[in-house]
XYZ file of N, CA and C in Angstrom:
291
model
N -1.564 2.638 -18.244
C -1.070 2.112 -16.991
C -2.052 1.080 -16.453
N -1.498 0.040 -15.870
C -2.309 -1.003 -15.235
C -1.847 -1.141 -13.789
N -2.774 -0.993 -12.840
C -2.459 -1.077 -11.418
C -3.235 -2.252 -10.851
N -2.519 -3.301 -10.451
C -3.140 -4.507 -9.914
C -2.934 -4.588 -8.414
N -4.036 -4.667 -7.678
C -3.996 -4.960 -6.246
C -4.116 -6.476 -6.168
N -3.005 -7.147 -5.938
C -2.972 -8.607 -5.992
C -4.001 -9.185 -5.022
N -4.865 -10.068 -5.547
C -5.924 -10.675 -4.755
C -7.175 -9.832 -4.650
N -7.207 -8.670 -5.335
C -8.362 -7.780 -5.211
C -8.849 -7.308 -6.577
N -8.282 -6.240 -7.118
C -8.800 -5.647 -8.357
C -7.663 -5.124 -9.214
N -7.994 -4.804 -10.462
C -7.044 -4.187 -11.388
C -7.676 -2.925 -11.955
N -6.922 -1.827 -11.915
C -7.358 -0.563 -12.500
C -6.645 -0.389 -13.830
N -7.390 -0.008 -14.857
C -6.832 0.177 -16.204
C -6.863 1.653 -16.565
N -5.707 2.246 -16.804
C -5.624 3.632 -17.261
C -5.489 4.640 -16.137
N -4.914 5.802 -16.496
C -4.667 6.869 -15.516
C -5.954 7.370 -14.880
N -6.998 7.525 -15.679
C -8.253 8.074 -15.151
C -8.861 7.149 -14.104
N -8.806 5.847 -14.323
C -9.327 4.886 -13.337
C -8.544 4.980 -12.034
N -7.229 5.171 -12.135
C -6.391 5.314 -10.937
C -6.752 6.602 -10.204
N -6.903 7.699 -10.937
C -7.275 8.988 -10.319
C -8.617 8.887 -9.596
N -9.604 8.274 -10.246
C -10.931 8.140 -9.632
C -10.869 7.282 -8.375
N -10.115 6.188 -8.425
C -9.985 5.313 -7.260
C -9.353 6.078 -6.101
N -8.294 6.836 -6.371
C -7.631 7.604 -5.311
C -8.559 8.660 -4.723
N -9.334 9.322 -5.577
C -10.233 10.380 -5.110
C -11.312 9.837 -4.181
N -11.769 8.613 -4.428
C -12.836 8.053 -3.596
C -12.306 7.233 -2.423
N -11.061 6.769 -2.492
C -10.516 5.902 -1.447
C -9.806 6.675 -0.353
N -9.031 7.672 -0.720
C -8.217 8.392 0.257
C -8.941 9.627 0.773
N -9.302 9.608 2.068
C -9.895 10.773 2.718
C -8.825 11.861 2.821
N -7.605 11.437 3.111
C -6.441 12.318 3.093
C -5.278 11.494 2.548
N -4.229 12.155 2.086
C -3.119 11.379 1.514
C -2.570 10.370 2.524
N -2.297 9.148 2.078
C -1.745 8.142 2.990
C -0.318 8.503 3.390
N 0.110 7.938 4.514
C 1.484 8.150 4.982
C 2.293 6.902 4.667
N 3.285 7.064 3.795
C 4.151 5.956 3.388
C 5.466 6.007 4.145
N 5.970 4.853 4.517
C 7.309 4.701 5.059
C 7.996 3.645 4.194
N 9.020 4.058 3.467
C 9.724 3.145 2.575
C 10.933 2.583 3.317
N 10.993 1.266 3.434
C 12.125 0.609 4.093
C 13.229 0.300 3.088
N 12.845 -0.159 1.890
C 13.818 -0.532 0.870
C 13.295 -0.206 -0.517
N 14.188 0.214 -1.389
C 13.915 0.352 -2.819
C 14.924 -0.525 -3.547
N 14.432 -1.359 -4.444
C 15.284 -2.284 -5.185
C 15.015 -2.062 -6.669
N 16.065 -1.766 -7.441
C 15.901 -1.500 -8.873
C 16.677 -2.526 -9.690
N 16.025 -3.005 -10.753
C 16.681 -3.908 -11.698
C 16.003 -3.755 -13.052
N 16.779 -3.386 -14.058
C 16.216 -3.227 -15.397
C 15.099 -2.198 -15.406
N 13.926 -2.599 -15.907
C 12.762 -1.708 -15.987
C 11.912 -1.737 -14.724
N 12.380 -2.414 -13.672
C 11.575 -2.607 -12.470
C 12.166 -1.897 -11.256
N 11.265 -1.351 -10.431
C 11.629 -0.826 -9.115
C 10.647 -1.433 -8.122
N 11.176 -1.960 -7.027
C 10.343 -2.552 -5.987
C 10.501 -1.732 -4.715
N 9.373 -1.380 -4.098
C 9.372 -0.635 -2.840
C 8.766 -1.511 -1.756
N 9.451 -1.585 -0.623
C 8.956 -2.322 0.544
C 8.787 -1.340 1.685
N 7.675 -1.456 2.409
C 7.491 -0.547 3.525
C 6.147 -0.702 4.194
N 5.748 0.379 4.860
C 4.487 0.430 5.597
C 3.703 1.653 5.155
N 2.384 1.561 5.288
C 1.499 2.663 4.911
C 0.390 2.780 5.954
N 0.003 4.014 6.253
C -1.124 4.275 7.143
C -2.176 5.033 6.342
N -3.402 4.513 6.367
C -4.513 5.108 5.623
C -5.636 5.405 6.604
N -6.239 6.594 6.486
C -7.385 6.939 7.328
C -8.679 6.689 6.569
N -9.684 6.155 7.293
C -10.992 5.929 6.676
C -11.861 7.176 6.810
N -13.119 7.060 6.397
C -14.039 8.205 6.408
C -14.230 8.782 7.801
N -14.080 7.947 8.840
C -14.257 8.395 10.223
C -12.960 8.918 10.833
N -11.890 8.941 10.057
C -10.610 9.421 10.552
C -9.812 8.374 11.310
N -10.299 7.127 11.319
C -9.588 6.050 12.003
C -8.458 5.549 11.108
N -7.255 5.450 11.690
C -6.083 5.018 10.927
C -5.982 3.500 10.897
N -5.580 2.970 9.753
C -5.316 1.538 9.591
C -3.910 1.392 9.015
N -3.164 0.433 9.545
C -1.782 0.219 9.122
C -1.664 -1.012 8.233
N -0.810 -0.904 7.229
C -0.577 -1.981 6.272
C 0.919 -2.080 5.982
N 1.357 -3.271 5.614
C 2.685 -3.464 5.034
C 2.473 -3.661 3.540
N 3.407 -3.169 2.739
C 3.222 -3.288 1.296
C 4.522 -3.640 0.582
N 4.355 -4.188 -0.598
C 5.435 -4.388 -1.558
C 4.861 -3.972 -2.911
N 5.364 -2.881 -3.446
C 4.929 -2.394 -4.757
C 6.001 -2.722 -5.784
N 5.594 -3.328 -6.891
C 6.519 -3.635 -7.982
C 6.102 -2.770 -9.174
N 6.936 -1.794 -9.500
C 6.671 -0.846 -10.577
C 7.449 -1.262 -11.823
N 6.796 -1.192 -12.994
C 7.493 -1.432 -14.262
C 7.429 -0.155 -15.092
N 8.571 0.249 -15.625
C 8.686 1.475 -16.403
C 8.990 1.160 -17.863
N 8.527 2.045 -18.745
C 8.880 1.999 -20.164
C 9.052 3.443 -20.621
N 10.194 3.741 -21.215
C 10.493 5.103 -21.694
C 10.321 6.136 -20.582
N 10.726 5.771 -19.361
C 10.673 6.706 -18.241
C 9.299 6.902 -17.631
N 8.303 6.130 -18.070
C 6.939 6.265 -17.544
C 6.487 4.956 -16.912
N 5.650 5.086 -15.882
C 5.090 3.900 -15.231
C 4.079 3.262 -16.170
N 4.237 1.964 -16.427
C 3.267 1.259 -17.259
C 2.514 0.194 -16.465
N 3.082 -0.205 -15.327
C 2.416 -1.250 -14.543
C 2.835 -1.148 -13.083
N 1.871 -1.419 -12.203
C 2.135 -1.519 -10.769
C 1.412 -2.742 -10.244
N 2.148 -3.592 -9.551
C 1.547 -4.730 -8.839
C 1.742 -4.446 -7.362
N 0.638 -4.262 -6.645
C 0.679 -3.890 -5.233
C 0.239 -5.065 -4.364
N 1.131 -5.477 -3.489
C 0.839 -6.514 -2.500
C 0.671 -5.782 -1.173
N -0.544 -5.777 -0.625
C -0.836 -4.995 0.577
C -1.477 -5.900 1.621
N -0.916 -5.870 2.837
C -1.401 -6.729 3.916
C -1.683 -5.865 5.139
N -2.900 -5.966 5.667
C -3.238 -5.214 6.878
C -2.448 -5.778 8.048
N -1.858 -4.885 8.836
C -1.087 -5.309 10.001
C -1.872 -4.977 11.259
N -1.816 -5.863 12.210
C -2.516 -5.676 13.476
C -1.508 -5.290 14.542
N -1.877 -4.342 15.374
C -1.034 -3.992 16.512
C -1.357 -4.982 17.610
N -0.347 -5.669 18.067
C -0.563 -6.674 19.103
C -0.479 -6.015 20.471
N -1.473 -6.255 21.286
C -1.508 -5.742 22.654
C -0.967 -6.835 23.567
N 0.274 -6.690 23.985
C 0.913 -7.716 24.802
C 0.301 -7.850 26.189
N -0.483 -6.876 26.622
C -1.089 -6.977 27.953
C -2.109 -8.103 28.003
N -2.637 -8.501 26.854
C -3.627 -9.580 26.817
C -2.997 -10.928 27.164
N -1.706 -11.089 26.907
C -1.047 -12.372 27.100
C -0.284 -12.477 28.410
N -0.251 -11.406 29.176
C 0.498 -11.434 30.431
C -0.344 -12.076 31.526
N 0.289 -12.889 32.377
C -0.469 -13.491 33.481
C -0.897 -12.422 34.477
N -2.037 -12.651 35.085
C -2.545 -11.706 36.085
C -1.784 -11.872 37.387
N -1.562 -10.759 38.075
C -0.912 -10.790 39.385
C -1.967 -10.565 40.446
N -1.977 -11.427 41.454
C -2.982 -11.291 42.521
C -2.346 -10.849 43.792
């Protein structure tokens, strides 16, 4: 299996993926899948993910994962992950005097 974080790194093999997950995830991430799209050997998932860091602080991301299968097994994952910022609209409101 090859897992590519587009613009970042590529993990080769199941063991590399397991080690990365063990050191990266303090607790399992929370996924929200908005859409699943399947065509041929490919499945694409679109959604949002929340990951907690070592201090327990949550960070939100939007993702698009493109999975490729062969003989019913995952052989490749290309993950496009973008950190999303929560916009505080109170910063843009005019002050009332």
